[in-house]
Structures are given as C-alpha cells and as structure tokens.
Amino acid sequence: MTEFLQQLLNGLSLGAIYALIALGYTMVYGVLRFINFAHSDVFMVGAFIGYFAGQRLPHDSVLSGFATLAAAMAGCAVLGILIERVVYRPLRGGPTLNVLITAIGMSLFLEYTGQLVFGATPRPFPSIIPARIISIHGLVISMNQVIVIVVAALLMVALELAVYRTKIGTAMRAVALNPKAAQLVGINIDVVISFTFGLGSALAGAGGVLYALNYPSIDPLMGVVPGLKAFVAAVLGGVGNIPGAALGALILGMTETFIDGSRWSTYKDAIAFAVLIGILLFRPAGLLGRYATEKV
Amino acid sequence: MLEVSNLFVSYGAIAALRGISLRVEKGAIVTLIGGNGAGKTTTLRTVSGLHRPLGGTVRFLGEDITHVPVHKIVARGLGHVPEGRMIFSNLTVDENLAMGAYLLKDKAAIARNRDYVFGIFPRLKERLRQTAGTLSGGEQQMLAIGRALMGDPKFLMLDEPSLGIAPRLISTIFEKIIEINRDRGIAILLVEQNANLALEISSYAYVMETGHVTVEGRSEELRDNPQLKAAYLGG
C-alpha cells in the first residue's frame, strides 16, 4: 500500500510537469492547427532562466522559489511571443507543412544556440527550495514534490480561469472554433495568437523550473525527451483539447512511474508508449478529443 | 454607405467575381440574388475583408476599406452574418453574444444591445446558458444575427438567412430583418436564394450570374421582369 501511494505521488508530480508542457502544445494547436516543436526548448530556456535567477537569489527560501518561477514564466512568455511574431507569423496563410518544418528548425536553433551559450555540460540546479523530506508511515514525500504538485495545480486552475472566464480567453476559444467568424466580431487574431503563445510558453517555463527542482541537473538538450512525452500526452488527451492535455499527461506520468517501479523498469518508455498506441487505436481522436470535420 | 466598384476576385485560376459594382444607400435594404456559384457569398466576403480582391475597390462610409484588416472593418460599423451562420458552436449563447460585443468597451451600451437582441429574439434569452451548437437551425440563425447586432453595426450583410431553417421560422426571421432596418436605421445587404422573399422586403436588387451583375433595378420592377420570373421566381 505504501509502495502504491509512493508511486502514485511520484507519478502525479511527473504527470503535472508533463501537463504544464502539454498545455502549450494543445493551445497552439487549437488556434493555429500546427505543432510548435520549439515548445520543448522554451521549457529548457525556462529551466535556464530559473538557474540564473536562482543563483542570484538567497537559497532555501520559498520566496526565492516564487521569484525564480515568476522570472522563468515571464521570460518564456516573451520568448514564445517573439518566436511566433518573428518566425511563424510571416509563414501564416501558407501550407501548414512549411510552418511545421520551420518549427523543427526553430527547435534545433534553440537547442544548439543553448549549447553555444550555456555549454553542453550539465549544470547542477541551485537548491532554491528548502530540501525537506516528510516521512509518514514509510511514505517519503519531498518538499520538491509537494511544490511541483501544488504549483502545477494552481497554474492549471489559473489557466482554466484565464481561458473560460476572461474576454481574451473566450476570444481564444472563438478563434480556435472558427477564425473567420472570430474576425467578423472584431477579434484581432494576431493579438489572440500572441496571447496563446505567451500563456503556453509561461506554463512551459514554469514546467522547466519545476522539472529542474526534481531532476537537479540541466543542459540545453533537456527539453527533448519531456517535450516529446508532453506532445504525446497532448495527442493522447485529444490535441486541441485543454482538459485533455492535462488528463493525458497525468496518465502518461502515472504509467511511466508505475512501470519504473516494477521489474519491467528497463522497458519503461516502450511500455508507456505501447499503452498510448493502444488507447489511440480505440480512440483515435484522443481521450477527450472529438472528430471534427475540417472546414475548408 | 457602401460602394463596391469593379471588383475582381479569383480562387487560384478560377475567377469568382469579374467586375462587380454595387451600392447600398443609407437606411436601405438591398438584395443580391442569383443561382449557386454566382459569386454572391464571395462578394460579401470581399466586402468584409475575408477575401482580398485582385482588382476594384470597396468604399465604406466614404473611405476605401479594400485593404483594411477584417477586425478594423468591423470596428468601423460593418456587421456580417456569414453563410452557414458560423456561430461559435462550443461556446454558450451568452458567450456568443459577449463575443459579438468584443469591440465595445461601454458596459451600458453592451447591456442595451443585449436587451435589444432579446427584444427581437426572446428565444435567445431562454437559451442563454445552452451551448450554441445544440440550438435548432432557426435559433442558430437568430444567434448569428443577434451576435452581429451586439457590435452596434451601421450596416449589416446577411448571407442566406433562410438557408436550412424550418419554413415557419423563415417569415419570422424576415420580419425581424425589416424591424432591425426600420427601428435602428441599419442599412442591409441581403444575399438570398429565395428571390421572391428578397424582392419583397428590399427596395433595390442586383441579380448575379457567374461573377457578373446581369440585371439591377428597383425591387418592385424586378418582381415583374419576365426573364427573372422564369429564372428565379418560379414562373
């Protein structure tokens, strides 16, 4: 039982990080119908912003933790908006494949610029948060895990409010449903797209810092694997569907952790992806996704 | 109000509009009739900026809007109820109406517009919390018109408001169109397949065929035009 709870907790914190990344993939897909492959590298940049901010702030303080998080979120929001404005927007209106290839190029650009600037050697992430371990009946809970789960949950509630309770959030859903009709009520699509990139990138930035807290070294290629998994989580939940991305990420995180804790741990990723393929075979549109006929 | 001159539009190699000119005067109801593929919808979409013309100009309220972005054209007071209604199907009726007033900052004005919309379409008030996609065809059309009215348009373009609607609702919708025009002084450009109905409520009409305006004139005169009678008015 303790073992089960322990894995549940580990899975929850891993899934929460995947969720923060997956939400950005799914929101951008929702409004632009393309996968922003550079998103996983925005996550990496978030971790690096956290690294440099964390070094300059007093360690072992919750306040520094929040400041670090805020810095990474703000920095990544700006980066995401810039990437869209400078790289993707000029290609809008052309074939989707062009943007998709450009997104892969942008991803490689960020990864190797990262290596040039930060070096390829992994760096230890500063211990911003007091490293406390709570032990209840053999259940080991680290302060970091608690923070990851609580912060991710709060951010998702904030996202929910932003998307469902604000005017710009409603406009974002309107653009995702029908960009032409959205323009006809006077919505400036460019503003909504910038907002979407900013929001998604801020969450990825937060994900980068939270990930770095639990996996204490960071390097410019650290985004590749979590990014791929978050992308898969978004597809699993039904790409374009916001609650779906969170659900898909939790399922993926849990599956991975439980297999990791079993005697098949070597095949962790293989089994996790097999589960995914299985689910997609039965629900090709994803868990919460619906088949929508593409309007032309 | 609206002055379209010599508009050319094409989809790739296919010419959709080959030199369309038309005018809508302040406070008028003007109709654009014609068969499928004549270019009626393309004309409206080019006026609101959803399509860019290869040639020709669109002037609205005396200013050239041919290359102005859609949301800025809408901000100048042009409302467009598109073909197929294009309501935001996953949003509630309430949210759809709120989006219609996206550009309005004044809360009191938004509330006034809502009251006006509920006055002409009481059905929408009963369905406020409902997801728009679950409404009937007629209710969706009411919502599409209501959404456009929320933005305080000076000029409204309606694309086939009778399409896919229960026959008994069609006359209601047309009565409301007349009411909107009369009470709010909103000029209307109506695209309609049902030529009889369109000529009945409009003062001036244009008949389109394969990208050209072939006939134009006062609606009451066109009602008696033998050629039109044979082609569009059912003998």
Coordinates of C-alpha atoms in Angstrom, one line a residue:
Chain A
M1 CA 0.0 0.0 0.0
T2 CA 2.8 2.4 0.9
E3 CA 4.6 1.4 -2.2
F4 CA 1.4 2.2 -4.2
L5 CA 0.9 5.6 -2.7
Q6 CA 4.6 6.4 -3.2
Q7 CA 4.4 5.6 -6.9
L8 CA 1.1 7.5 -7.1
L9 CA 2.8 10.6 -5.7
N10 CA 5.8 10.2 -8.0
G11 CA 3.5 9.7 -11.0
L12 CA 1.4 12.7 -10.0
S13 CA 4.4 15.0 -9.9
L14 CA 5.9 13.7 -13.1
G15 CA 2.5 14.0 -14.8
A16 CA 2.0 17.5 -13.5
I17 CA 5.2 18.6 -15.3
Y18 CA 4.2 16.9 -18.5
A19 CA 0.8 18.6 -18.2
L20 CA 2.4 22.1 -18.0
I21 CA 4.2 21.4 -21.2
A22 CA 1.4 19.6 -23.0
L23 CA -1.0 22.6 -22.4
G24 CA 1.2 24.8 -24.6
Y25 CA 1.2 22.3 -27.4
T26 CA -2.5 21.8 -27.3
M27 CA -3.4 25.5 -27.1
V28 CA -1.3 26.5 -30.0
Y29 CA -2.6 23.6 -32.0
G30 CA -6.1 24.7 -31.1
V31 CA -5.8 28.2 -32.6
L32 CA -3.2 27.5 -35.4
R33 CA -3.6 23.8 -36.2
F34 CA 0.1 23.1 -36.1
I35 CA 2.5 21.6 -33.6
N36 CA 5.0 24.0 -32.2
F37 CA 8.1 21.7 -32.0
A38 CA 10.1 24.5 -30.5
H39 CA 7.9 24.4 -27.4
S40 CA 10.1 21.8 -25.6
D41 CA 13.0 24.1 -26.0
V42 CA 11.1 27.0 -24.4
F43 CA 10.8 24.6 -21.5
M44 CA 14.6 24.3 -21.5
V45 CA 15.1 28.0 -21.6
G46 CA 12.7 28.3 -18.6
A47 CA 15.0 26.0 -16.6
F48 CA 18.0 28.1 -17.6
I49 CA 16.3 31.3 -16.6
G50 CA 15.4 29.6 -13.3
Y51 CA 19.1 28.6 -13.0
F52 CA 20.4 32.1 -13.4
A53 CA 17.7 33.7 -11.3
G54 CA 18.1 31.1 -8.6
Q55 CA 21.9 31.7 -8.4
R56 CA 21.4 35.4 -7.7
L57 CA 18.6 34.9 -5.1
P58 CA 19.0 33.7 -1.5
H59 CA 18.8 29.9 -1.4
D60 CA 16.5 27.8 0.7
S61 CA 13.7 30.3 0.7
V62 CA 10.2 29.9 -0.5
L63 CA 10.1 33.5 -1.6
S64 CA 13.1 33.0 -3.9
G65 CA 11.4 30.0 -5.3
F66 CA 8.4 32.0 -6.3
A67 CA 10.6 34.8 -7.7
T68 CA 12.5 32.2 -9.8
L69 CA 9.3 30.7 -11.1
A70 CA 7.9 34.2 -12.0
A71 CA 11.2 35.1 -13.8
A72 CA 11.1 31.9 -15.8
M73 CA 7.4 32.3 -16.7
A74 CA 7.8 35.9 -17.8
G75 CA 11.0 35.2 -19.8
C76 CA 9.4 32.3 -21.6
A77 CA 6.2 34.2 -22.3
V78 CA 8.3 36.9 -24.0
L79 CA 10.3 34.2 -25.9
G80 CA 7.2 32.4 -27.1
I81 CA 5.6 35.6 -28.3
L82 CA 8.8 36.6 -30.1
I83 CA 9.2 33.2 -31.8
E84 CA 5.6 33.4 -33.1
R85 CA 5.9 37.0 -34.2
V86 CA 9.3 36.7 -35.9
V87 CA 9.4 33.2 -37.2
Y88 CA 5.9 31.7 -37.6
R89 CA 3.7 34.7 -38.5
P90 CA 5.3 35.5 -41.8
L91 CA 4.5 31.9 -42.9
R92 CA 0.9 32.1 -41.9
G93 CA -1.5 31.6 -44.7
G94 CA 0.9 29.3 -46.5
P95 CA 0.9 25.5 -46.3
T96 CA 0.9 24.1 -42.8
L97 CA 3.9 21.9 -43.7
N98 CA 6.1 24.9 -44.1
V99 CA 5.4 26.1 -40.5
L100 CA 5.8 22.6 -39.2
I101 CA 9.3 22.3 -40.7
T102 CA 10.2 25.8 -39.6
A103 CA 9.1 24.8 -36.0
I104 CA 11.6 21.9 -36.1
G105 CA 14.3 24.3 -37.3
M106 CA 13.4 26.7 -34.5
S107 CA 13.7 23.8 -32.0
L108 CA 17.2 22.9 -33.3
F109 CA 18.2 26.5 -33.3
L110 CA 17.3 27.0 -29.7
E111 CA 19.0 23.7 -28.7
Y112 CA 22.2 24.5 -30.4
T113 CA 22.2 28.2 -29.5
G114 CA 21.8 26.9 -26.0
Q115 CA 24.8 24.7 -26.3
L116 CA 26.8 27.6 -27.7
V117 CA 25.8 30.0 -24.9
F118 CA 25.5 27.7 -21.9
G119 CA 27.8 24.9 -23.0
A120 CA 26.8 21.3 -23.4
T121 CA 27.9 20.2 -19.9
P122 CA 25.0 19.5 -17.5
R123 CA 24.9 22.1 -14.7
P124 CA 23.5 21.4 -11.2
F125 CA 20.4 23.4 -10.5
P126 CA 20.7 25.6 -7.4
S127 CA 18.8 24.4 -4.3
I128 CA 16.3 27.2 -4.2
I129 CA 13.7 25.4 -2.2
P130 CA 14.5 24.1 1.3
A131 CA 15.2 20.4 0.8
R132 CA 12.9 18.9 3.4
I133 CA 11.7 15.3 3.5
I134 CA 8.5 14.4 5.2
S135 CA 8.0 10.8 6.1
I136 CA 4.6 9.5 7.0
H137 CA 4.3 5.8 7.8
G138 CA 7.1 5.0 5.4
L139 CA 5.8 7.3 2.7
V140 CA 8.6 9.6 1.6
I141 CA 7.4 12.9 0.5
S142 CA 10.0 15.5 -0.6
M143 CA 9.3 19.2 -0.3
N144 CA 10.1 19.5 -4.0
Q145 CA 7.4 17.0 -5.0
V146 CA 4.8 18.8 -2.9
I147 CA 5.8 22.1 -4.6
V148 CA 5.6 20.6 -8.0
I149 CA 2.1 19.3 -7.5
V150 CA 0.8 22.3 -5.7
V151 CA 2.3 24.9 -8.1
A152 CA 1.2 22.9 -11.2
A153 CA -2.3 22.5 -9.8
L154 CA -2.5 26.3 -9.1
L155 CA -1.3 27.2 -12.5
M156 CA -3.8 24.9 -14.1
V157 CA -6.6 26.5 -12.1
A158 CA -5.3 29.9 -13.2
L159 CA -5.3 28.7 -16.8
E160 CA -8.8 27.4 -16.5
L161 CA -9.9 30.9 -15.3
A162 CA -8.0 32.7 -18.0
V163 CA -9.4 30.6 -20.7
Y164 CA -13.0 30.2 -19.5
R165 CA -13.6 33.4 -17.5
T166 CA -11.9 36.2 -19.3
K167 CA -12.7 38.0 -22.5
I168 CA -9.4 37.3 -24.2
G169 CA -9.7 33.6 -23.1
T170 CA -13.2 33.4 -24.7
A171 CA -11.8 35.1 -27.8
M172 CA -9.1 32.4 -27.9
R173 CA -11.7 29.7 -27.8
A174 CA -13.7 31.5 -30.5
V175 CA -10.6 31.7 -32.8
A176 CA -9.9 28.0 -32.2
L177 CA -13.5 27.2 -33.3
N178 CA -13.8 29.5 -36.3
P179 CA -11.1 32.1 -37.1
K180 CA -13.3 33.7 -39.8
A181 CA -16.2 34.2 -37.5
A182 CA -13.9 35.5 -34.8
Q183 CA -12.6 38.2 -37.2
L184 CA -16.1 39.1 -38.1
V185 CA -16.9 40.0 -34.5
G186 CA -13.8 42.2 -34.5
I187 CA -11.3 40.0 -32.8
N188 CA -7.7 40.7 -33.9
I189 CA -6.4 37.2 -34.5
D190 CA -2.8 38.3 -34.1
V191 CA -3.4 39.5 -30.6
V192 CA -5.1 36.2 -29.7
I193 CA -2.3 34.2 -31.2
S194 CA 0.3 36.2 -29.2
F195 CA -1.7 35.7 -26.1
T196 CA -1.9 31.9 -26.7
F197 CA 1.9 31.7 -27.3
G198 CA 2.6 33.8 -24.2
L199 CA 0.3 31.7 -22.0
G200 CA 1.6 28.4 -23.2
S201 CA 5.2 29.4 -23.0
A202 CA 4.8 30.8 -19.5
L203 CA 3.5 27.4 -18.4
A204 CA 6.4 25.6 -20.1
G205 CA 8.8 28.0 -18.3
A206 CA 7.2 27.0 -15.0
G207 CA 7.5 23.4 -16.0
G208 CA 11.2 23.9 -16.7
V209 CA 11.9 25.2 -13.3
L210 CA 9.7 22.5 -11.5
Y211 CA 11.4 19.8 -13.6
A212 CA 14.9 21.2 -12.7
L213 CA 14.0 21.1 -9.0
N214 CA 13.3 17.4 -9.2
Y215 CA 15.9 16.3 -11.7
P216 CA 18.7 18.5 -10.4
S217 CA 20.9 19.0 -13.5
I218 CA 20.0 20.9 -16.6
D219 CA 21.5 21.1 -20.1
P220 CA 20.4 22.6 -23.4
L221 CA 19.0 19.3 -24.7
M222 CA 17.0 18.6 -21.6
G223 CA 13.7 19.6 -23.3
V224 CA 13.8 16.9 -26.0
V225 CA 12.5 13.9 -24.1
P226 CA 10.0 15.6 -21.7
G227 CA 8.8 17.7 -24.7
L228 CA 8.2 14.6 -26.8
K229 CA 6.3 12.9 -24.0
A230 CA 4.2 16.0 -23.3
F231 CA 3.4 16.2 -27.0
V232 CA 2.3 12.6 -26.9
A233 CA 0.3 13.4 -23.8
A234 CA -1.5 16.2 -25.7
V235 CA -2.3 13.8 -28.5
L236 CA -3.5 11.2 -26.0
G237 CA -5.9 13.7 -24.4
G238 CA -7.1 14.9 -27.8
V239 CA -4.9 17.6 -29.3
G240 CA -6.5 21.0 -29.1
N241 CA -8.4 20.0 -26.0
I242 CA -7.2 21.7 -22.9
P243 CA -8.5 19.4 -20.1
G244 CA -7.5 16.5 -22.4
A245 CA -3.9 17.6 -22.3
A246 CA -3.8 17.6 -18.5
L247 CA -5.5 14.2 -18.4
G248 CA -3.2 12.7 -21.0
A249 CA -0.2 14.0 -19.1
L250 CA -1.3 12.5 -15.8
I251 CA -2.0 9.1 -17.4
L252 CA 1.4 9.1 -19.1
G253 CA 3.2 10.2 -15.9
M254 CA 1.5 7.6 -13.8
T255 CA 2.0 4.8 -16.3
E256 CA 5.7 5.6 -16.6
T257 CA 6.2 5.8 -12.8
F258 CA 4.4 2.6 -12.1
I259 CA 6.3 0.7 -14.7
D260 CA 9.5 2.2 -13.5
G261 CA 8.8 0.8 -10.1
S262 CA 8.1 -2.7 -11.4
R263 CA 10.6 -5.3 -12.6
W264 CA 10.0 -4.2 -16.2
S265 CA 11.5 -0.8 -15.5
T266 CA 14.1 -1.2 -18.3
Y267 CA 11.2 -1.1 -20.8
K268 CA 9.5 1.9 -19.1
D269 CA 9.2 4.1 -22.2
A270 CA 8.4 1.2 -24.5
I271 CA 5.5 0.1 -22.3
A272 CA 4.3 3.6 -21.7
F273 CA 4.2 4.2 -25.5
A274 CA 2.6 0.9 -26.1
V275 CA -0.2 1.9 -23.7
L276 CA -0.6 5.1 -25.7
I277 CA -0.7 3.3 -29.0
G278 CA -3.3 1.0 -27.5
I279 CA -5.5 3.9 -26.4
L280 CA -5.2 5.7 -29.7
L281 CA -6.2 2.5 -31.5
F282 CA -9.5 2.6 -29.7
R283 CA -9.9 6.4 -29.5
P284 CA -8.1 7.8 -32.5
A285 CA -9.1 11.4 -31.7
G286 CA -7.7 11.1 -28.2
L287 CA -9.4 10.6 -24.8
L288 CA -11.4 13.8 -24.8
G289 CA -11.0 14.8 -28.4
R290 CA -13.8 14.7 -30.9
Y291 CA -13.8 14.1 -34.5
A292 CA -14.4 17.4 -36.2
T293 CA -14.7 17.7 -39.9
E294 CA -12.1 20.2 -41.1
K295 CA -13.9 23.1 -42.6
V296 CA -12.4 24.4 -45.9
Chain B
M1 CA -22.9 53.7 -47.1
L2 CA -21.3 51.0 -49.2
E3 CA -19.9 51.4 -52.7
V4 CA -18.3 48.5 -54.5
S5 CA -16.7 49.2 -57.8
N6 CA -15.4 46.8 -60.4
L7 CA -14.4 44.0 -58.0
F8 CA -12.3 41.1 -59.3
V9 CA -11.7 38.1 -57.1
S10 CA -10.4 34.6 -58.0
Y11 CA -9.7 31.4 -56.2
G12 CA -6.5 30.2 -57.8
A13 CA -7.1 30.0 -61.5
I14 CA -10.9 30.2 -61.2
A15 CA -12.4 33.7 -61.5
A16 CA -15.2 34.2 -58.9
L17 CA -16.0 37.8 -59.5
R18 CA -15.5 39.5 -62.8
G19 CA -16.1 43.2 -62.2
I20 CA -18.9 43.6 -59.7
S21 CA -20.2 47.0 -58.8
L22 CA -23.0 47.8 -56.4
R23 CA -24.2 50.4 -54.0
V24 CA -26.1 50.4 -50.7
E25 CA -27.6 53.7 -49.6
K26 CA -28.0 54.8 -46.0
G27 CA -31.0 53.1 -44.4
A28 CA -31.8 50.9 -47.4
I29 CA -32.4 47.2 -47.8
V30 CA -30.6 46.0 -50.9
T31 CA -30.6 42.4 -52.1
L32 CA -28.2 40.3 -54.1
I33 CA -29.9 37.3 -55.8
G34 CA -28.7 34.7 -58.2
G35 CA -28.1 31.0 -58.5
N36 CA -25.4 28.8 -56.8
G37 CA -21.9 29.8 -57.7
A38 CA -22.9 33.2 -59.0
G39 CA -20.5 34.9 -56.6
K40 CA -22.9 36.3 -54.0
T41 CA -21.1 35.0 -51.0
T42 CA -17.7 35.9 -52.4
T43 CA -19.0 39.5 -52.9
L44 CA -19.9 39.7 -49.2
R45 CA -16.7 38.1 -48.0
T46 CA -14.6 40.5 -50.1
V47 CA -16.5 43.5 -48.7
S48 CA -15.8 42.4 -45.1
G49 CA -12.2 41.6 -45.9
L50 CA -12.2 37.8 -45.6
H51 CA -11.2 37.7 -49.3
R52 CA -8.8 40.1 -51.0
P53 CA -9.7 41.3 -54.5
L54 CA -7.3 41.3 -57.4
G55 CA -8.8 44.5 -58.6
G56 CA -11.5 47.0 -57.8
T57 CA -12.3 48.9 -54.6
V58 CA -14.7 48.7 -51.7
R59 CA -15.7 52.0 -50.0
F60 CA -17.5 52.1 -46.7
L61 CA -18.8 55.3 -45.2
G62 CA -16.8 57.2 -47.7
E63 CA -13.5 55.6 -47.0
D64 CA -11.5 53.0 -49.0
I65 CA -11.5 49.7 -47.0
T66 CA -10.3 47.4 -49.7
H67 CA -7.1 46.6 -47.9
V68 CA -8.1 47.2 -44.3
P69 CA -7.9 44.1 -41.9
V70 CA -11.3 42.4 -41.1
H71 CA -11.4 43.4 -37.5
K72 CA -10.8 47.0 -38.3
I73 CA -13.6 47.0 -40.9
V74 CA -15.9 45.5 -38.3
A75 CA -14.8 48.3 -35.9
R76 CA -16.0 50.9 -38.4
G77 CA -19.5 49.6 -38.2
L78 CA -19.8 46.7 -40.6
G79 CA -21.7 43.6 -39.5
H80 CA -21.5 40.4 -41.5
V81 CA -23.7 37.4 -40.7
P82 CA -21.9 34.8 -42.8
E83 CA -23.2 31.9 -44.8
G84 CA -23.7 28.8 -42.7
R85 CA -24.1 31.1 -39.7
M86 CA -20.7 30.3 -38.2
I87 CA -21.8 30.7 -34.6
F88 CA -19.2 29.6 -32.0
S89 CA -20.7 26.1 -31.5
N90 CA -18.8 25.1 -28.4
L91 CA -19.5 28.4 -26.6
T92 CA -22.7 29.2 -24.8
V93 CA -25.3 31.5 -26.3
D94 CA -24.3 34.1 -23.7
E95 CA -20.6 33.8 -24.7
N96 CA -21.5 34.1 -28.4
L97 CA -23.3 37.4 -27.7
A98 CA -20.5 38.6 -25.5
M99 CA -18.1 38.0 -28.4
G100 CA -20.4 39.9 -30.7
A101 CA -19.7 43.0 -28.5
Y102 CA -16.0 42.2 -28.4
L103 CA -15.1 45.7 -29.6
L104 CA -17.4 47.6 -27.3
K105 CA -15.9 49.0 -24.1
D106 CA -19.0 50.7 -22.7
K107 CA -20.9 48.2 -20.4
A108 CA -24.1 50.2 -20.6
A109 CA -24.1 50.0 -24.4
I110 CA -23.5 46.3 -24.2
A111 CA -26.4 45.8 -21.9
R112 CA -28.6 48.0 -24.1
N113 CA -27.7 45.9 -27.2
R114 CA -28.4 42.7 -25.2
D115 CA -31.8 44.0 -24.3
Y116 CA -32.5 44.9 -27.9
V117 CA -31.4 41.4 -29.1
F118 CA -33.6 39.7 -26.5
G119 CA -36.5 42.0 -27.6
I120 CA -36.4 40.8 -31.1
F121 CA -35.3 37.2 -30.4
P122 CA -36.8 36.3 -27.0
R123 CA -35.9 32.7 -27.7
L124 CA -32.2 33.5 -27.2
K125 CA -32.9 34.8 -23.7
E126 CA -34.4 31.4 -22.8
R127 CA -31.3 29.6 -24.1
L128 CA -28.6 31.8 -22.6
R129 CA -26.7 29.0 -20.8
Q130 CA -27.1 26.5 -23.6
T131 CA -24.2 25.5 -25.9
A132 CA -24.8 27.2 -29.2
G133 CA -24.2 24.1 -31.2
T134 CA -27.3 22.5 -29.6
L135 CA -29.7 25.1 -30.9
S136 CA -32.0 24.4 -33.8
G137 CA -31.1 25.9 -37.2
G138 CA -33.5 28.8 -36.8
E139 CA -32.3 29.6 -33.3
Q140 CA -28.7 29.5 -34.6
Q141 CA -29.6 32.0 -37.3
M142 CA -31.2 34.2 -34.6
L143 CA -28.0 33.9 -32.6
A144 CA -25.9 34.8 -35.6
I145 CA -27.9 37.9 -36.3
G146 CA -28.0 38.7 -32.6
R147 CA -24.3 38.4 -32.3
A148 CA -23.8 40.8 -35.2
L149 CA -26.2 43.3 -33.6
M150 CA -24.3 43.2 -30.4
G151 CA -21.5 45.1 -32.1
D152 CA -23.7 48.1 -33.0
P153 CA -23.3 47.9 -36.8
K154 CA -24.3 50.7 -39.0
F155 CA -24.5 48.3 -41.9
L156 CA -25.4 44.6 -41.9
M157 CA -24.7 42.0 -44.5
L158 CA -26.8 38.8 -44.3
D159 CA -25.8 35.8 -46.2
E160 CA -28.7 33.4 -46.9
P161 CA -30.6 33.8 -43.6
S162 CA -33.3 31.4 -44.8
L163 CA -30.9 28.5 -45.5
G164 CA -31.6 25.3 -43.6
I165 CA -34.4 26.8 -41.5
A166 CA -37.8 25.5 -40.8
P167 CA -40.3 27.2 -43.2
R168 CA -42.4 28.7 -40.4
L169 CA -39.3 30.4 -39.0
I170 CA -38.3 32.0 -42.3
S171 CA -41.1 34.6 -42.2
T172 CA -40.2 35.4 -38.6
I173 CA -36.6 36.0 -39.5
F174 CA -37.5 38.2 -42.4
E175 CA -39.9 40.2 -40.3
K176 CA -37.1 40.8 -37.8
I177 CA -34.8 41.9 -40.6
I178 CA -37.3 44.6 -41.6
E179 CA -37.7 45.6 -38.0
I180 CA -33.9 45.9 -37.5
N181 CA -33.7 48.1 -40.6
R182 CA -36.7 50.3 -39.6
D183 CA -36.0 50.7 -35.9
R184 CA -32.3 51.0 -35.8
G185 CA -31.8 52.5 -39.3
I186 CA -29.2 49.8 -40.1
A187 CA -28.7 49.5 -43.8
I188 CA -28.9 45.9 -45.1
L189 CA -27.3 44.0 -47.9
L190 CA -29.2 40.7 -48.2
V191 CA -28.0 37.7 -50.1
E192 CA -30.8 35.3 -50.7
Q193 CA -31.7 32.2 -52.8
N194 CA -35.4 32.8 -52.1
A195 CA -35.7 35.6 -54.6
N196 CA -39.4 36.2 -54.1
L197 CA -38.9 36.9 -50.4
A198 CA -35.8 39.0 -51.0
L199 CA -37.5 41.2 -53.6
E200 CA -40.5 41.7 -51.3
I201 CA -38.5 43.2 -48.5
S202 CA -35.8 45.1 -50.4
S203 CA -36.0 48.4 -52.3
Y204 CA -33.3 47.7 -54.8
A205 CA -31.8 44.4 -56.2
Y206 CA -28.9 43.1 -58.1
V207 CA -29.0 39.8 -60.0
M208 CA -25.7 38.0 -60.3
E209 CA -24.7 35.3 -62.7
T210 CA -21.2 33.7 -62.9
G211 CA -19.4 36.6 -61.4
H212 CA -21.3 39.4 -63.1
V213 CA -24.2 41.6 -62.3
T214 CA -26.6 40.9 -65.1
V215 CA -29.7 42.8 -64.0
E216 CA -30.2 45.5 -61.5
G217 CA -33.1 47.8 -60.6
R218 CA -35.8 48.7 -58.1
S219 CA -37.1 45.5 -56.5
E220 CA -40.8 46.1 -57.3
E221 CA -39.9 46.4 -61.0
L222 CA -37.7 43.3 -61.0
R223 CA -40.6 41.4 -59.5
D224 CA -42.4 41.8 -62.8
N225 CA -39.4 41.2 -65.0
P226 CA -40.4 38.2 -67.3
Q227 CA -36.8 37.0 -67.6
L228 CA -36.3 36.9 -63.9
K229 CA -39.7 35.3 -63.3
A230 CA -38.7 32.4 -65.5
A231 CA -35.2 32.0 -63.9
Y232 CA -35.7 32.7 -60.2
L233 CA -39.2 33.4 -59.2
G234 CA -40.8 30.2 -60.1
G235 CA -42.7 31.3 -63.3

